[in-house]
CSV table of C-alpha atoms in Angstrom, one decimal:
chain,number,residue,atom,x,y,z
A,1,MET,CA,17.4,35.7,-9.3
A,2,SER,CA,20.4,33.4,-9.0
A,3,LYS,CA,21.8,30.9,-11.4
A,4,ILE,CA,22.0,27.1,-11.0
A,5,LEU,CA,24.5,25.2,-13.2
A,6,PHE,CA,23.3,21.9,-14.7
A,7,VAL,CA,26.4,19.8,-15.7
A,8,MET,CA,25.3,17.2,-18.2
A,9,THR,CA,26.7,14.3,-20.2
A,10,GLY,CA,27.7,15.1,-23.8
A,11,VAL,CA,27.5,11.5,-25.1
A,12,ASP,CA,24.6,9.4,-26.4
A,13,TYR,CA,26.1,6.0,-25.7
A,14,TRP,CA,27.7,3.9,-22.9
A,15,THR,CA,30.4,1.4,-23.9
A,16,LEU,CA,29.7,-2.0,-22.4
A,17,ALA,CA,32.3,-4.7,-21.5
A,18,ASP,CA,32.1,-6.3,-24.9
A,19,GLY,CA,32.7,-3.0,-26.7
A,20,THR,CA,29.2,-2.5,-27.9
A,21,LYS,CA,27.7,1.0,-27.5
A,22,HIS,CA,24.5,1.0,-25.4
A,23,PRO,CA,22.3,4.0,-26.5
A,24,THR,CA,21.8,6.4,-23.6
A,25,GLY,CA,22.3,10.1,-22.6
A,26,PHE,CA,20.7,11.8,-19.7
A,27,TRP,CA,17.6,10.5,-17.9
A,28,ALA,CA,14.6,12.7,-18.5
A,29,GLU,CA,13.0,12.8,-15.1
A,30,GLU,CA,16.4,13.6,-13.5
A,31,ALA,CA,16.6,16.8,-15.5
A,32,VAL,CA,12.9,17.7,-15.6
A,33,ALA,CA,12.0,17.4,-12.0
A,34,PRO,CA,14.8,19.5,-10.6
A,35,TYR,CA,14.5,22.0,-13.4
A,36,GLU,CA,10.8,22.6,-12.7
A,37,ALA,CA,11.5,22.9,-9.0
A,38,PHE,CA,14.3,25.4,-9.4
A,39,LYS,CA,12.5,27.5,-12.0
A,40,ALA,CA,9.4,27.6,-9.8
A,41,ALA,CA,11.6,29.0,-7.0
A,42,GLY,CA,12.8,31.8,-9.3
A,43,HIS,CA,16.2,30.5,-10.3
A,44,GLU,CA,17.8,30.7,-13.7
A,45,ILE,CA,19.3,27.5,-15.3
A,46,VAL,CA,22.5,27.3,-17.3
A,47,VAL,CA,23.4,24.0,-18.9
A,48,ALA,CA,27.1,23.0,-19.4
A,49,THR,CA,28.4,19.9,-21.3
A,50,PRO,CA,31.8,18.7,-22.4
A,51,GLY,CA,32.6,20.6,-25.6
A,52,GLY,CA,29.2,22.5,-25.3
A,53,VAL,CA,27.4,19.8,-27.2
A,54,VAL,CA,23.6,19.6,-27.0
A,55,PRO,CA,22.8,16.8,-24.5
A,56,THR,CA,20.9,13.7,-25.7
A,57,VAL,CA,18.0,12.3,-23.7
A,58,ASP,CA,18.0,8.6,-23.1
A,59,LYS,CA,15.0,7.5,-25.1
A,60,GLY,CA,14.3,4.7,-22.6
A,61,SER,CA,13.5,7.5,-20.0
A,62,LEU,CA,10.6,8.7,-22.2
A,63,GLY,CA,8.5,5.5,-22.1
A,64,PRO,CA,5.2,5.1,-20.3
A,65,GLU,CA,6.7,2.2,-18.2
A,66,VAL,CA,9.1,4.5,-16.4
A,67,ASN,CA,6.8,7.5,-16.2
A,68,GLY,CA,3.8,6.0,-14.5
A,69,GLY,CA,1.9,5.5,-17.7
A,70,GLN,CA,1.3,7.3,-21.0
A,71,GLU,CA,0.1,10.5,-19.4
A,72,GLY,CA,3.3,10.8,-17.4
A,73,ALA,CA,5.4,10.0,-20.4
A,74,ASP,CA,3.6,12.8,-22.4
A,75,LYS,CA,4.1,15.2,-19.5
A,76,VAL,CA,7.9,14.5,-19.3
A,77,ALA,CA,8.3,14.8,-23.1
A,78,ALA,CA,6.4,18.1,-23.1
A,79,ALA,CA,8.5,19.4,-20.2
A,80,LEU,CA,11.7,18.4,-21.9
A,81,ALA,CA,10.7,20.2,-25.1
A,82,SER,CA,10.1,23.4,-23.1
A,83,ILE,CA,13.6,23.5,-21.6
A,84,THR,CA,15.2,25.8,-24.1
A,85,GLU,CA,18.4,25.9,-22.1
A,86,LEU,CA,19.2,22.3,-23.2
A,87,GLN,CA,19.6,23.6,-26.7
A,88,HIS,CA,22.2,26.2,-25.8
A,89,PRO,CA,24.7,24.7,-23.5
A,90,ILE,CA,28.0,26.3,-22.6
A,91,THR,CA,31.2,24.3,-22.6
A,92,LEU,CA,32.6,23.0,-19.2
A,93,ALA,CA,35.8,24.9,-19.9
A,94,ASP,CA,33.9,28.2,-19.8
A,95,VAL,CA,32.2,27.6,-16.4
A,96,ASN,CA,33.0,30.2,-13.8
A,97,LEU,CA,31.6,28.9,-10.5
A,98,ASP,CA,31.4,32.4,-9.1
A,99,ASP,CA,28.4,32.9,-11.4
A,100,TYR,CA,26.3,30.2,-9.8
A,101,ALA,CA,24.5,29.6,-6.5
A,102,ALA,CA,24.4,25.9,-6.9
A,103,VAL,CA,25.6,23.1,-9.1
A,104,PHE,CA,23.5,20.0,-10.2
A,105,TYR,CA,24.5,16.9,-12.1
A,106,PRO,CA,21.6,14.8,-13.5
A,107,GLY,CA,22.2,11.2,-14.4
A,108,GLY,CA,21.5,8.6,-17.0
A,109,HIS,CA,24.2,6.2,-18.1
A,110,GLY,CA,25.9,9.0,-20.1
A,111,PRO,CA,28.0,10.2,-17.2
A,112,MET,CA,29.5,6.7,-16.9
A,113,GLU,CA,31.1,7.2,-20.3
A,114,ASP,CA,32.3,10.8,-20.3
A,115,LEU,CA,32.0,12.7,-17.0
A,116,ALA,CA,33.6,9.8,-15.0
A,117,VAL,CA,36.9,10.5,-16.8
A,118,ASN,CA,36.5,14.3,-17.5
A,119,PRO,CA,39.2,16.3,-15.6
A,120,THR,CA,37.4,19.6,-16.2
A,121,SER,CA,34.2,18.3,-14.6
A,122,GLY,CA,36.4,16.8,-11.8
A,123,ARG,CA,37.8,20.3,-11.1
A,124,ILE,CA,34.3,21.8,-11.1
A,125,LEU,CA,33.2,19.2,-8.5
A,126,ILE,CA,36.3,19.8,-6.3
A,127,ASP,CA,35.8,23.6,-6.5
A,128,SER,CA,32.1,23.3,-5.8
A,129,LEU,CA,32.7,21.1,-2.8
A,130,ALA,CA,35.2,23.6,-1.4
A,131,SER,CA,33.0,26.6,-2.1
A,132,GLY,CA,30.3,25.4,0.3
A,133,LYS,CA,27.6,26.0,-2.3
A,134,PRO,CA,25.0,23.3,-2.7
A,135,LEU,CA,26.3,20.6,-5.0
A,136,ALA,CA,23.7,18.0,-6.1
A,137,VAL,CA,24.3,14.8,-8.0
A,138,VAL,CA,21.7,12.1,-8.8
A,139,CYS,CA,21.5,8.4,-9.9
A,140,HIS,CA,24.4,7.6,-12.3
A,141,ALA,CA,25.8,11.1,-12.2
A,142,PRO,CA,27.9,10.3,-9.1
A,143,ALA,CA,30.1,8.6,-11.7
A,144,ALA,CA,31.5,12.1,-12.3
A,145,LEU,CA,32.8,12.0,-8.7
A,146,LEU,CA,35.4,9.5,-9.9
A,147,ALA,CA,37.2,12.2,-11.9
A,148,ALA,CA,37.5,14.5,-8.8
A,149,GLU,CA,41.0,13.5,-7.9
A,150,LYS,CA,43.2,15.7,-5.8
A,151,GLU,CA,46.9,16.2,-6.5
A,152,ASP,CA,47.9,13.4,-4.2
A,153,GLY,CA,45.7,11.0,-6.2
A,154,SER,CA,43.0,10.6,-3.6
A,155,ASN,CA,39.4,11.3,-4.3
A,156,ALA,CA,37.9,14.7,-3.1
A,157,PHE,CA,34.7,12.9,-2.0
A,158,ALA,CA,36.4,10.2,0.0
A,159,GLY,CA,34.7,10.1,3.4
A,160,TYR,CA,31.5,11.7,2.1
A,161,LYS,CA,28.2,9.9,2.5
A,162,VAL,CA,26.4,9.7,-0.8
A,163,ALA,CA,23.4,8.0,-2.5
A,164,ALA,CA,24.0,6.6,-6.0
A,165,PHE,CA,22.5,4.1,-8.4
A,166,THR,CA,23.2,0.8,-6.7
A,167,ASN,CA,24.6,-2.5,-7.9
A,168,ALA,CA,21.2,-4.1,-7.1
A,169,GLU,CA,19.4,-1.6,-9.3
A,170,GLU,CA,21.9,-2.1,-12.1
A,171,THR,CA,21.3,-5.8,-11.8
A,172,GLN,CA,17.5,-5.4,-11.9
A,173,ALA,CA,17.8,-3.1,-14.9
A,174,GLY,CA,19.6,-5.9,-16.7
A,175,LEU,CA,22.9,-4.2,-17.4
A,176,ALA,CA,25.1,-5.2,-14.5
A,177,ASP,CA,26.6,-8.3,-16.1
A,178,ARG,CA,27.3,-6.3,-19.3
A,179,ALA,CA,29.0,-3.3,-17.7
A,180,LYS,CA,32.7,-2.6,-17.7
A,181,TRP,CA,32.3,-1.5,-14.1
A,182,LEU,CA,29.6,-0.8,-11.5
A,183,LEU,CA,29.1,2.6,-10.0
A,184,GLU,CA,28.5,1.6,-6.4
A,185,THR,CA,31.6,-0.6,-6.5
A,186,ARG,CA,33.9,2.1,-8.0
A,187,LEU,CA,32.6,4.8,-5.5
A,188,VAL,CA,33.4,2.5,-2.6
A,189,GLU,CA,36.8,1.7,-4.0
A,190,ALA,CA,37.4,5.5,-4.1
A,191,GLY,CA,36.6,5.9,-0.4
A,192,VAL,CA,33.1,7.2,-0.9
A,193,GLU,CA,30.6,6.0,1.7
A,194,VAL,CA,27.6,4.8,-0.4
A,195,GLN,CA,24.3,4.8,1.6
A,196,ALA,CA,22.3,2.3,-0.4
A,197,GLY,CA,18.5,2.4,0.0
A,198,GLU,CA,15.9,0.0,-1.3
A,199,PRO,CA,15.9,-0.3,-5.1
A,200,TRP,CA,13.9,2.3,-7.0
A,201,VAL,CA,12.7,4.0,-3.7
A,202,PRO,CA,13.6,7.7,-3.2
A,203,ASN,CA,16.8,8.0,-1.2
A,204,VAL,CA,18.4,11.4,-0.7
A,205,VAL,CA,21.6,11.8,1.4
A,206,VAL,CA,22.9,15.2,2.6
A,207,ASP,CA,26.5,15.5,3.8
A,208,ARG,CA,27.6,19.0,4.4
A,209,ASN,CA,27.0,20.9,1.1
A,210,LEU,CA,26.7,17.7,-0.9
A,211,VAL,CA,23.2,16.5,-1.8
A,212,THR,CA,22.9,13.1,-3.6
A,213,GLY,CA,20.0,10.9,-4.8
A,214,GLN,CA,20.0,7.2,-5.6
A,215,ASN,CA,17.7,6.9,-8.6
A,216,PRO,CA,15.2,8.8,-10.8
A,217,SER,CA,12.6,8.9,-8.2
A,218,SER,CA,15.0,10.7,-5.9
A,219,SER,CA,15.3,13.7,-8.3
A,220,ALA,CA,12.3,15.7,-7.0
A,221,PRO,CA,13.2,15.2,-3.3
A,222,LEU,CA,16.8,16.1,-4.0
A,223,ALA,CA,15.7,19.4,-5.5
A,224,VAL,CA,13.7,20.1,-2.3
A,225,GLU,CA,16.9,19.7,-0.3
A,226,VAL,CA,18.9,22.0,-2.6
A,227,LEU,CA,16.2,24.7,-2.3
A,228,LYS,CA,16.3,24.4,1.5
A,229,LYS,CA,20.0,25.2,1.3
A,230,LEU,CA,19.5,28.1,-1.0
A,231,ALA,CA,16.7,29.6,1.2
């Protein structure tokens, strides 16, 4: 049995352009779908957050309207409650990449607030990329790539093809005009090649050992690609 590291946001808000704090955290489906796939394949999961705080789920990700109805919402909520690893995270500073076969970053708006500017997470990403181990990042979690700056100031992911939550999706979600910055725009500015698919449709991009997904519905197919690399 090998271990897979889940690096997750440690905040429950996202600061908007006007200074208000939009309640958020991690997106339920983006943690649940890969978790279930990895566990079913026999892998152990370890959760790490900034400061080792217990990650907060975005309550918006638990509603029936984003889970295909009430039955789906109940299923996601039950699955989340069963993930005991979420209650016992380690701190990012204590991560030893040698212990893990793969690294995964679930999204939600939380990473836009903390992981996007967290140098410890940035170092984990740089080292994961260099290791050749599968590194998977989904939806808003590619915000964390912005902190992966090399000593010369360039981004370690410049030139990589990625999928990430798009400006079109942020607009349709109603938050684009309230955001301090948009994920797709900032990634492009950092030299990352964003491969935007249709809004809300699964879109997974694989470039070398990097596996990225555009939105919540990309979480399950992303996990499939990671498991292929671990086979």
